[in-house]
Structure formats: C-alpha cells, structure tokens
Coordinates of C-alpha atoms and ligand atoms in Angstrom, one line a residue:
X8 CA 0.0 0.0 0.0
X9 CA 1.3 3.7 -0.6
X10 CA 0.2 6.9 1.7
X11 CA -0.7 9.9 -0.3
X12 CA -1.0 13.4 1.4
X13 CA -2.9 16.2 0.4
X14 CA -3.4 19.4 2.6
X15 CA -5.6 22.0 2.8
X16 CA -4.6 23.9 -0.2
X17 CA -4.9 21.2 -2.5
X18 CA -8.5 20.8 -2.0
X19 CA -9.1 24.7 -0.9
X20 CA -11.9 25.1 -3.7
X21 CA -13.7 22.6 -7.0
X22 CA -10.9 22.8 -9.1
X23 CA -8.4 21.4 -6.6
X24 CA -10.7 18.7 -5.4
X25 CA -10.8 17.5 -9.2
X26 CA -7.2 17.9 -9.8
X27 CA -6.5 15.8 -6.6
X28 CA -8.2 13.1 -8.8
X29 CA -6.6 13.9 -11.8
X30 CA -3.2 12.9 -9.5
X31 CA -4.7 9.7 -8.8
X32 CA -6.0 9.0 -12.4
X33 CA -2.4 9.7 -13.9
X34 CA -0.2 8.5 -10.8
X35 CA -2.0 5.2 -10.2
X36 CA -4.9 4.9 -7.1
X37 CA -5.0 1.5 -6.7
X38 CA -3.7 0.3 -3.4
X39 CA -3.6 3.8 -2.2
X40 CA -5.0 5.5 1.3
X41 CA -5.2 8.9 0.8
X42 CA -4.9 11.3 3.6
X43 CA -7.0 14.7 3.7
X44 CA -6.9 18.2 5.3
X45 CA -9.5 20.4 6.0
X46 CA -10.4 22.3 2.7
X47 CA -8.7 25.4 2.5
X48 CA -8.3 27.8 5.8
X49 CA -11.2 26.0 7.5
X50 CA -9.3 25.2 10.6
X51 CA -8.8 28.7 10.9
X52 CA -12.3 29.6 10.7
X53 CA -13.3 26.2 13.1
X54 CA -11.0 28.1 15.6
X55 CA -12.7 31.6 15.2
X56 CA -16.0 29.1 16.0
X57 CA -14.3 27.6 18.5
X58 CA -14.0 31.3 20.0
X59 CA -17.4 32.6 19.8
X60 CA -19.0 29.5 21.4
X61 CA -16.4 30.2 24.7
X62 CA -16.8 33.9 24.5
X63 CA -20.8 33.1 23.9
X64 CA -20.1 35.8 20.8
X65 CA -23.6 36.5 19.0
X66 CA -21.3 36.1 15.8
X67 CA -21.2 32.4 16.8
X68 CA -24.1 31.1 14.2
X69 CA -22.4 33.5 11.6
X70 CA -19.3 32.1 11.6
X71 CA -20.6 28.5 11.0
X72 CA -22.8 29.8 8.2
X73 CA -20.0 30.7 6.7
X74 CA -17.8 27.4 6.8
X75 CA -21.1 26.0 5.4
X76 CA -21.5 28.6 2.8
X77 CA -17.7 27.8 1.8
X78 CA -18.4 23.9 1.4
X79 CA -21.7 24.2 -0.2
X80 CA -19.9 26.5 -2.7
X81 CA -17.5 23.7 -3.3
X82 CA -20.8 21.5 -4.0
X83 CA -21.9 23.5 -6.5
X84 CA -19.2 24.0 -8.6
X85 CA -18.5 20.4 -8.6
X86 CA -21.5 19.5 -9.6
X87 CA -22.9 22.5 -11.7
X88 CA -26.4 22.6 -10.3
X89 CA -28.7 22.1 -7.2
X90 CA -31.1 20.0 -9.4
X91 CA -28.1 17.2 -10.0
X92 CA -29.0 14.3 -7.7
X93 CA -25.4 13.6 -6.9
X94 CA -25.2 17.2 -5.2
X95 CA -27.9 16.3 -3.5
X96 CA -26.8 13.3 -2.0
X97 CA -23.4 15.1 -1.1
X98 CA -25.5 18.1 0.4
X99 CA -27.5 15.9 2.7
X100 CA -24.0 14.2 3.8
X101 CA -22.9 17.4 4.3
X102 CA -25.7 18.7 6.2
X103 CA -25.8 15.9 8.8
X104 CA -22.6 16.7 9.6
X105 CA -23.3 20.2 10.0
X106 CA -26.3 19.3 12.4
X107 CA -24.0 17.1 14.4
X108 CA -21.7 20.2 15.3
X109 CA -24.5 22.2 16.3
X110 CA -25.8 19.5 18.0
X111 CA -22.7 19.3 19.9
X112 CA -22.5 22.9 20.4
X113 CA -26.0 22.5 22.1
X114 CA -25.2 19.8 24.3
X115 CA -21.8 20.1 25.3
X116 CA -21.0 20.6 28.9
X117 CA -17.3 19.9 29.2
X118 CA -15.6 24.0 30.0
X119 CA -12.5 21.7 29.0
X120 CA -11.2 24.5 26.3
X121 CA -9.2 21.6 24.6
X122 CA -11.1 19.0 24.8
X123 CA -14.0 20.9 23.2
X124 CA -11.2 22.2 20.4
X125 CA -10.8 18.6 19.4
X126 CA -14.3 18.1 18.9
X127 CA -15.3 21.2 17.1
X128 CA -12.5 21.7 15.2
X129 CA -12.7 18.1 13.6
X130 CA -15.1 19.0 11.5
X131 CA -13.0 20.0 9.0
X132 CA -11.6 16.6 8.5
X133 CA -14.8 14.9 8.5
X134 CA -16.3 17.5 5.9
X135 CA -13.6 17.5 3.7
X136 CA -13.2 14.0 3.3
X137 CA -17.1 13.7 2.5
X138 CA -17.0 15.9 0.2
X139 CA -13.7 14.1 -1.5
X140 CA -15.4 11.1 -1.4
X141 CA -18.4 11.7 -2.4
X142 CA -17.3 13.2 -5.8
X143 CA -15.0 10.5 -6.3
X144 CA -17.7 7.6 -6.3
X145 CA -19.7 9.5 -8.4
X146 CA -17.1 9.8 -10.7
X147 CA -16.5 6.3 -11.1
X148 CA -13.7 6.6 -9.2
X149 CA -14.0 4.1 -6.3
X150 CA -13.1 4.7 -2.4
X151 CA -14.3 4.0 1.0
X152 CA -14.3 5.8 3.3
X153 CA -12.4 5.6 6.4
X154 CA -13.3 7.5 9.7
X155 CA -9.4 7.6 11.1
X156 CA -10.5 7.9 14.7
X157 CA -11.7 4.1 14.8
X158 CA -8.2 3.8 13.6
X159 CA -5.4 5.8 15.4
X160 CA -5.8 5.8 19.3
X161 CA -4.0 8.4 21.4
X162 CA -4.3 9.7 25.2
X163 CA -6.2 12.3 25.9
X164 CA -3.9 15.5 25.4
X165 CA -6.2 17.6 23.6
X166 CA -4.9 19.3 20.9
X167 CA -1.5 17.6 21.0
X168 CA -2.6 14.0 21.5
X169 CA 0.2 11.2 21.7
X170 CA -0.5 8.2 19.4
X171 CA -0.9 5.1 21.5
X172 CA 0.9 2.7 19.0
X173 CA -0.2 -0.3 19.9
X174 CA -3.8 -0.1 19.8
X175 CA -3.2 1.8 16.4
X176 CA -1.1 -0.7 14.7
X177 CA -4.1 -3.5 16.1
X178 CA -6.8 -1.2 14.8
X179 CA -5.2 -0.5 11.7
X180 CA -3.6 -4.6 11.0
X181 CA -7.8 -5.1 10.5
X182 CA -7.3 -2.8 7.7
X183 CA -5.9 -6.1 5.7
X184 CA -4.4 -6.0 2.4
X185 CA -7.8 -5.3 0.2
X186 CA -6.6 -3.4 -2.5
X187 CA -8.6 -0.5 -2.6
X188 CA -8.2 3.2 -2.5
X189 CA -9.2 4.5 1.2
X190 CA -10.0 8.0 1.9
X191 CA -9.6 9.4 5.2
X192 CA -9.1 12.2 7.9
X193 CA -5.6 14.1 8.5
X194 CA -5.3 15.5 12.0
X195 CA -7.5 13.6 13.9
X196 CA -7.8 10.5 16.3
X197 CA -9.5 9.3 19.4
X198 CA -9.1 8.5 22.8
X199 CA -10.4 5.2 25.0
X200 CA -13.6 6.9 25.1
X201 CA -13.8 7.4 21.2
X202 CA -13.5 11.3 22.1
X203 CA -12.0 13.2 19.0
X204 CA -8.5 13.9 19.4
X205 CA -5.8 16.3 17.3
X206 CA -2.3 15.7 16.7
X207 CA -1.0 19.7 16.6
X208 CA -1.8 21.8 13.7
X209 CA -0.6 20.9 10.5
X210 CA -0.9 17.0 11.8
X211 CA -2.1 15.6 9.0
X212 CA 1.9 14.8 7.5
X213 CA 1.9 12.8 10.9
X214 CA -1.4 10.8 10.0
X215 CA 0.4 9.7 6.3
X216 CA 3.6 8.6 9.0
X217 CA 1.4 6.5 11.5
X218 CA -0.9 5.0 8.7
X219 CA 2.5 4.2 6.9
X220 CA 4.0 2.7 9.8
X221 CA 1.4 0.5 11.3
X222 CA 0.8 -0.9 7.5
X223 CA 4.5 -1.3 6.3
X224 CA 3.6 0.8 3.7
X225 CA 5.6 0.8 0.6
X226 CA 6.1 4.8 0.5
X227 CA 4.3 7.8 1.2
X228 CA 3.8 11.2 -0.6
X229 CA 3.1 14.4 0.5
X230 CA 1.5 16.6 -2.9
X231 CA 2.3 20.2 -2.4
X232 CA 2.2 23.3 -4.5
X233 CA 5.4 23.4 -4.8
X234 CA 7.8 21.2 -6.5
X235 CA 9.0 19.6 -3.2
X236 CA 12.0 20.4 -0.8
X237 CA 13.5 23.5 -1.7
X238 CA 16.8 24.4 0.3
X239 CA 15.2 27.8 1.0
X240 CA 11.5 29.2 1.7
X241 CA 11.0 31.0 -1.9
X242 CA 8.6 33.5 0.1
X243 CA 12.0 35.0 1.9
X244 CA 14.8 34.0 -0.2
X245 CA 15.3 34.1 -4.0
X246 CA 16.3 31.3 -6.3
X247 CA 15.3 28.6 -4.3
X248 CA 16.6 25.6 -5.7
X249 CA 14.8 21.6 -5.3
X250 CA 16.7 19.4 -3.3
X251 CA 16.2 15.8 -5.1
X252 CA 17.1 13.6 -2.3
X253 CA 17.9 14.2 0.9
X254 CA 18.3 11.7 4.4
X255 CA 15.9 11.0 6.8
X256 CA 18.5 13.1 9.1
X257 CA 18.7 16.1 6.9
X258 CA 15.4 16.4 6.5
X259 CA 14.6 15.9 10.4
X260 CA 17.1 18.6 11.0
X261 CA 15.5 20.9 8.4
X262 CA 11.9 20.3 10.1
X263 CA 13.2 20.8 13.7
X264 CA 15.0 24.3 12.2
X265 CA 11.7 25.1 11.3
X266 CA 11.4 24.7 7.6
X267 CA 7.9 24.3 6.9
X268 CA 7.4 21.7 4.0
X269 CA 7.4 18.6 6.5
X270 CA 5.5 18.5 9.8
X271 CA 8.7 17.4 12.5
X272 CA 6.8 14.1 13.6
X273 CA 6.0 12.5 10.4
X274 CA 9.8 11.7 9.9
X275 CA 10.3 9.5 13.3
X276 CA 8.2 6.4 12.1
X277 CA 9.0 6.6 8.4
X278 CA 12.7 6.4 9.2
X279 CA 12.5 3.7 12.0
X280 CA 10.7 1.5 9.0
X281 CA 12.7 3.0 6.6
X282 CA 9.8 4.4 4.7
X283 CA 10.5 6.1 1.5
X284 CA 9.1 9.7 1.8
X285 CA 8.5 11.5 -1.4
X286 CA 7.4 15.2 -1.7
X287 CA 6.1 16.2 -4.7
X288 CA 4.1 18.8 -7.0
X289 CA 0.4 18.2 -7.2
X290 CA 0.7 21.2 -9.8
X291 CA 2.8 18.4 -12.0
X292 CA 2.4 15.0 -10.4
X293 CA 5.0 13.4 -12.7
X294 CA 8.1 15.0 -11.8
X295 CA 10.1 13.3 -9.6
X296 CA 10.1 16.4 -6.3
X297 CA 12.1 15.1 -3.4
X298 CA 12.6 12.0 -2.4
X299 CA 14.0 11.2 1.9
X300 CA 15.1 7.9 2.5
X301 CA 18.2 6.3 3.9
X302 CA 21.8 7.0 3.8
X303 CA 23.7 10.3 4.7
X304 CA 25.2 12.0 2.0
X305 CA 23.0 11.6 -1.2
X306 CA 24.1 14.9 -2.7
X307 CA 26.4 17.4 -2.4
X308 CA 25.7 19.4 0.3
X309 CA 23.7 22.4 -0.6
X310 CA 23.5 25.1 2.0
X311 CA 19.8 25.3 3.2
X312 CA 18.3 28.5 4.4
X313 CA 15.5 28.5 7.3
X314 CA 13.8 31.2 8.6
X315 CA 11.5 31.8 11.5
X316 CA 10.0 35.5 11.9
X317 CA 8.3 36.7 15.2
X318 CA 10.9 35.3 17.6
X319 CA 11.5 36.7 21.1
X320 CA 14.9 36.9 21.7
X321 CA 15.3 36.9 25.4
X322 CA 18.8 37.3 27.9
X323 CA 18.2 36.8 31.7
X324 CA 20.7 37.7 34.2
X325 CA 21.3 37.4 37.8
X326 CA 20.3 40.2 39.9
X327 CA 23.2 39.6 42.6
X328 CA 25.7 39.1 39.9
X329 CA 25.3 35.5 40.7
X330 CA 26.2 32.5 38.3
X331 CA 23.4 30.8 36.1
X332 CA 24.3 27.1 37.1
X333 CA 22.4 24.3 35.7
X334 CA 20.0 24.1 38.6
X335 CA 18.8 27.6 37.6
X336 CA 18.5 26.7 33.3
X337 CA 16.7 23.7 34.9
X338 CA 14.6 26.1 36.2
X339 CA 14.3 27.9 33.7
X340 CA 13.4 25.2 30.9
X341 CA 10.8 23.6 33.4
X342 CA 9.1 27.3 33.0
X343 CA 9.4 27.5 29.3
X344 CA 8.0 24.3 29.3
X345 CA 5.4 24.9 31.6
X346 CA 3.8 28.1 29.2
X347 CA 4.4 26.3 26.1
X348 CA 6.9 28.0 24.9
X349 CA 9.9 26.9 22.1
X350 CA 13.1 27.3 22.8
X351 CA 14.7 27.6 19.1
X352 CA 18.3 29.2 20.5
X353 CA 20.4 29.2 24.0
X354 CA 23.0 30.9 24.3
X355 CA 25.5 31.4 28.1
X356 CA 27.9 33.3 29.8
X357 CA 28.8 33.6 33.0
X358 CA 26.1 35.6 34.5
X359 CA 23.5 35.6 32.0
X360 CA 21.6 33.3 29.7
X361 CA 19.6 33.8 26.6
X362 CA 17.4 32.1 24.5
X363 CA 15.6 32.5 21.0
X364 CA 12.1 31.6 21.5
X365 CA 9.0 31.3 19.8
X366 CA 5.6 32.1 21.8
X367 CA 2.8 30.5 19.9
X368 CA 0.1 30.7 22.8
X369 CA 0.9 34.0 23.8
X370 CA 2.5 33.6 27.0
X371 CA 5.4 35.2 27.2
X372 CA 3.9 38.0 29.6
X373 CA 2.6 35.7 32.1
X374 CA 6.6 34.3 32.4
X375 CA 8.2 37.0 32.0
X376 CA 6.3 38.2 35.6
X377 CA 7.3 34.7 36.7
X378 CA 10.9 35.6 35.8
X379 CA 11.1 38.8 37.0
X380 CA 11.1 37.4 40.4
X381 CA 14.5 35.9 40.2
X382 CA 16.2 37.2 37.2
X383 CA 16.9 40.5 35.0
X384 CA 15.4 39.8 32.1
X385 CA 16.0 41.8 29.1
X386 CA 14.4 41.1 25.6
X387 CA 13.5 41.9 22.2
X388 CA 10.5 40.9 20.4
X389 CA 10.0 40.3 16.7
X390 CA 13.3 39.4 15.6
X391 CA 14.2 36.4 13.5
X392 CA 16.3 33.5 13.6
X393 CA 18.0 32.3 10.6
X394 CA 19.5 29.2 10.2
X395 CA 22.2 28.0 7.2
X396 CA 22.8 24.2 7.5
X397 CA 25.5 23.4 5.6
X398 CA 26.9 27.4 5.5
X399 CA 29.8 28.7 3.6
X400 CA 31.1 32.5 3.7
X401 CA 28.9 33.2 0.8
X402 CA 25.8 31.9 2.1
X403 CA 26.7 33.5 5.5
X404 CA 27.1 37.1 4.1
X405 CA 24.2 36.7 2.5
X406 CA 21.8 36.1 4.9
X407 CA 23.9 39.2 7.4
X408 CA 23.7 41.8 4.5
X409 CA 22.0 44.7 6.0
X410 CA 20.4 43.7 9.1
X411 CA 21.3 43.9 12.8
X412 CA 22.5 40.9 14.2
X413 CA 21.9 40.1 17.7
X414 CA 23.3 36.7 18.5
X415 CA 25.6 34.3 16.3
X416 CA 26.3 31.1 16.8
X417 CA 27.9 28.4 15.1
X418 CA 28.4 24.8 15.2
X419 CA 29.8 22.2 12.7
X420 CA 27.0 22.4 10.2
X421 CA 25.0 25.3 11.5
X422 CA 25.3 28.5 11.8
X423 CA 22.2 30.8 13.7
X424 CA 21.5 34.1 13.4
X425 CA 19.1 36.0 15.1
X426 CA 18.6 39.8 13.9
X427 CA 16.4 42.8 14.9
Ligands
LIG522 N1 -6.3 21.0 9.1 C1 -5.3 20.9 10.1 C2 -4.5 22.3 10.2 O1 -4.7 23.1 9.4 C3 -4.3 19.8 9.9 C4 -3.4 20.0 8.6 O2 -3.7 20.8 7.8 O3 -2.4 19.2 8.5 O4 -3.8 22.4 11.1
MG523 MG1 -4.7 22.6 7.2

C-alpha cells in the first residue's frame, strides 16, 4: 500500500478537489489510502467558532454559516447545479454533519477549552473528506471511506494527543491487504472513550507517517504546490533551488530548524521502518520532487536557508551578579515548558543566559512576571532566527547583509543568526 497526502490547499476550492483526482487518475490509485486536510483555511475559521462559542459571541451562528457557505460553494461548482441528484446526496451528507456540530455545540457541557477544540475543530476533516469522497464515487472513481479515529488511538492531550501505538497498529492490522483506494481524515484521532482527538496543527503529514507505519507501507507522498523540498522558503529567499534527495537526518534537521514543507513528527516512524518519503508537486504529479530515505550524503551538500519571523529573543541575568548554574537553566526550561513556549536558540555566559524563542500561545507575559522574580530579564520581540545548514562564507554574508544581528552562533553544520 502507498500513503498519499494532500493538505488544505490542495483541496481549498472545485478545481483542486478535481485535480486531486486527476493525480490519482495519472499516478496510479490502486492500493492507495489517501490522507485529507480540512479544505482550505477552514481550521482557521473552526478556531474563530471555537471562539465565539467560549466567549458566547452573537457572531457564533455567523461564523458557522460561513464554513457551510464555503463547502456548499464547493458542491456547486462540482456539480454544476442544485437539481443534480449527486449534489444532492453530497449536500445531505454534508448537512448531517453540519447538524451534528451544532448538536454538539447544544449539548456540550465539558468548559474543558481543549477537549471541546478537538471536537469542534474536527469538523474540517470529517467534511472535507465527505465531500472528496463523495465526488470520487460518483465519478466512477471508487473509495471508501475511512473514519481515522476508529483507527489511530491516542491519550487524551487535547490538541496535541500522543499516538498510543499499539492499539493503532491492532486497529489498523484489521485494515488487511484489500486493494482499494481509502480515503480518510488528517489531523485527527480518538481517545479510549472514542472522544476526538488532534495531533498539533498541521498534523495531518503525521497521519500519512502513523498509517504508513502501522501498514508497512511501501512509500508515502506528500503533494504540495510546490515542486517539493527546496533548500530555501521561496517567500523570503530568492532562487530557491529543489533538493532531489535528501536523508531522513537532513530532512529531520531541516523540520526541527523550522522549515515548513514537512510536519517534524512524520519523519520519526517513516525512518524507523525506513519508509521512503516523497514530496512532490500536485501542480505536475510526474516529476520526480524530493525524495528522503536512507543514507547520509545523497548529494552534495547544498546550504539550506531557514527562517523563523516573530521570535523573542530573550537574555536573563542574575540580579546579585550570581552564576546561572544548571540548577537555575533547569529552572528555567521547566518554565518554558510549563507556558508552552519553544526554545529555538540558548545561548551562556557567565552571569546571563539567553534564549531565542517562539511564543505560539501568547505567554510570554505571564513568564516573564514569573521571571522577574529571580532574574533581569531583558528582551526583544519580533526578531528572527535564521539558520544555514551546511553554511559557507557566501551563504553567511548573505543572509547578514543589512540587518542587525543580535546573536551568532555556530556549530559544525550550523550557523544561527538571530537579527532585529
Ligand atoms: N487542518 C489541520 C490544520 O490546518 C491539519 C493539517 O492541515 O495538517 O492544522
Ligand atoms: Mg490545514
């Protein structure tokens, strides 16, 4: 079996939701379980729901109408009209899941902000994945449908759940070896009580990984709209150039610097079964794009170029002039951890410390009052880290040209930058 992956931009509107199946049609689809992401922004929009049911927001029937407004659009220019049966049968799919979320919305009692996250926000899965399949059957080209959370199990870590492997690879051994094309749900799983559960945004790369695992899968793809792993983000750095293979190590390193095109966890089990992992163009399905797989050097080493925007770059020193030992960076990281915040940089001297962080939940206030009791602490906020793997001098003045840089550091393969 292979693991295809398309994300939300792939199947943001009609014509993406057809070429997705003009992929299959000239790549092969037999044999195939195809992973799917919410159409388009619709997480996004889920979360502004999400929102307006906590903050009991009269916008809160609004901003559903509108994610249904967005699908049923999609309907409609797949099928042309409202009178074509198919559409019809897709609507009232459609619809039943729509009633189930405000059904939940209703009901629910649970002030467990995550928990109720999970189950609101799955929507987008569930719809999208209708919708996919739907059109496909219709168009002769035949799927079943899988609901992923009788499949993968996790704990119960809302919005962050923890794939409990075993039950997964049991649940998903029952799969068998039919050969059939599967369509099913990015993002999501369950827990023991069949609650929905999330693995992080931008999950659904992991799904692809724990499918792939837990089947032996031949390979899996990831379709993007671009042409597959470029050694630089094209939106920051010109003449981006594809890199055509690259190890499971490199491309681990890449993820955890924080380039964007693979989601961190999906390399883990794909490397421990050494699972081929292709990323390629859904834009032109029959080049080749990137392929990671096994073995260290499988090209000359280009230098990569990462970059991370809206950093917080932060130094904290003693107040008494004191030494920061490793009891108080212990400290320290048990904070960071603590208000969910990612430490991307560290940096020590003698008296002070610093760190390059990224504060996704908007926490940094709260800790920085918590580290105000013990420590100076000095930042700046907005500043951005770059990272050259593989630098040279060319590559290094490059990325310094014209900008103020605050911290440097370099290792064997790395060199880090953070600027104002
Ligand atoms: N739809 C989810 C998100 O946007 C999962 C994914 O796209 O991978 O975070
Ligand atoms: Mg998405």
């Amino acid at each position: 079996m292979k693991l295809f992956k398309f994300g939300g931009a792939s199947v943001k509107d009609a014509a993406g939701v057809k070429n997705v199946k003009s992929v299959l049609e000239t790549v092969g689809y037999e044999d195939v379980l195809v992973v799917i992401s919410a159409m388009g922004k619709t997480t996004n929009a889920l979360e502004i729901v999400i929102k307006n049911y906590f903050e009991k927001s009269k916008e809160l029937k609004s901003s559903i109408q509108d994610i249904k407004k967005y699908h049923i659009e999609i309907l409609l220019d797949l099928y042309g009209d409202e009178k074509n049966p198919n559409f019809t049968s897709a609507y009232d799919a459609i619809n039943n899941h729509f009633e189930d979320l405000e059904y939940f919305l209703k009901t629910n009692k649970s002030p467990n902000y995550n928990f109720v996250y999970d189950q609101i926000v799955s929507f987008g899965e569930v719809i999208s994945t209708t919708i996919v399949s739907h059109y496909f059957n219709q168009e002769g080209l035949n799927n079943s449908w899988l609901d992923v959370r009788n499949y993968i199990k996790t704990d119960q870590t809302y919005r962050d759940a923890n794939v409990d492997w075993e039950a997964t690879q049991k649940n998903i051994s029952k799969l068998g070896k039919k050969k059939t094309l599967y369509i099913t749900q990015g993002f999501l799983g369950a827990d023991e009580n069949n609650f929905t559960t999330t693995l992080g945004r931008e999950g659904s790369d992991y799904t692809a990984a724990i499918i792939a695992y837990c089947l032996g899968a031949e390979n899996v793809t990831i379709w993007k709209d671009v042409p597959g792993v470029l050694n630089a983000d094209p939106r920051y750095f010109e003449n981006a150039i594809l890199l055509n293979q690259i190890s499971y190590r490199e491309a681990i390193e890449l993820a955890f610097y924080g380039a964007s095109v693979i989601h961190p966890k999906t390399l883990q089990p794909l490397q421990k079964k050494e699972i081929p992992l292709f990323v390629k163009s859904f834009i032109n399905p029959t080049l080749p794009g990137t392929k990671v797989s096994k073995g260290a050097d499988l090209e000359p080493k280009t230098s990569c170029f990462i970059v991370k925007k809206n950093q917080i770059l932060i130094s904290l020193s003693s107040i008494d002039f004191s030494f920061i030992m490793e009891e108080n960076i212990s400290e320290i990281f048990a904070l960071f951890h603590q208000y969910k915040i990612k430490v991307s940089l560290i940096q020590n001297t003698a008296i002070s410390f610093s760190v390059c962080v990224e504060d996704k939940f908007n926490k940094f206030n709260e800790l920085k009052a918590v580290l105000s009791k013990k420590f100076k602490v000095a930042y700046n906020e907005n500043v951005s880290l770059y990272t050259i793997r593989h630098f040279d001098q060319v590559a290094a003045e490059m990325v310094e040209k014209n900008k103020k840089v605050l911290v440097k550091q370099i290792s064997r393969e790395t060199l880090q930058i953070v600027t104002e």
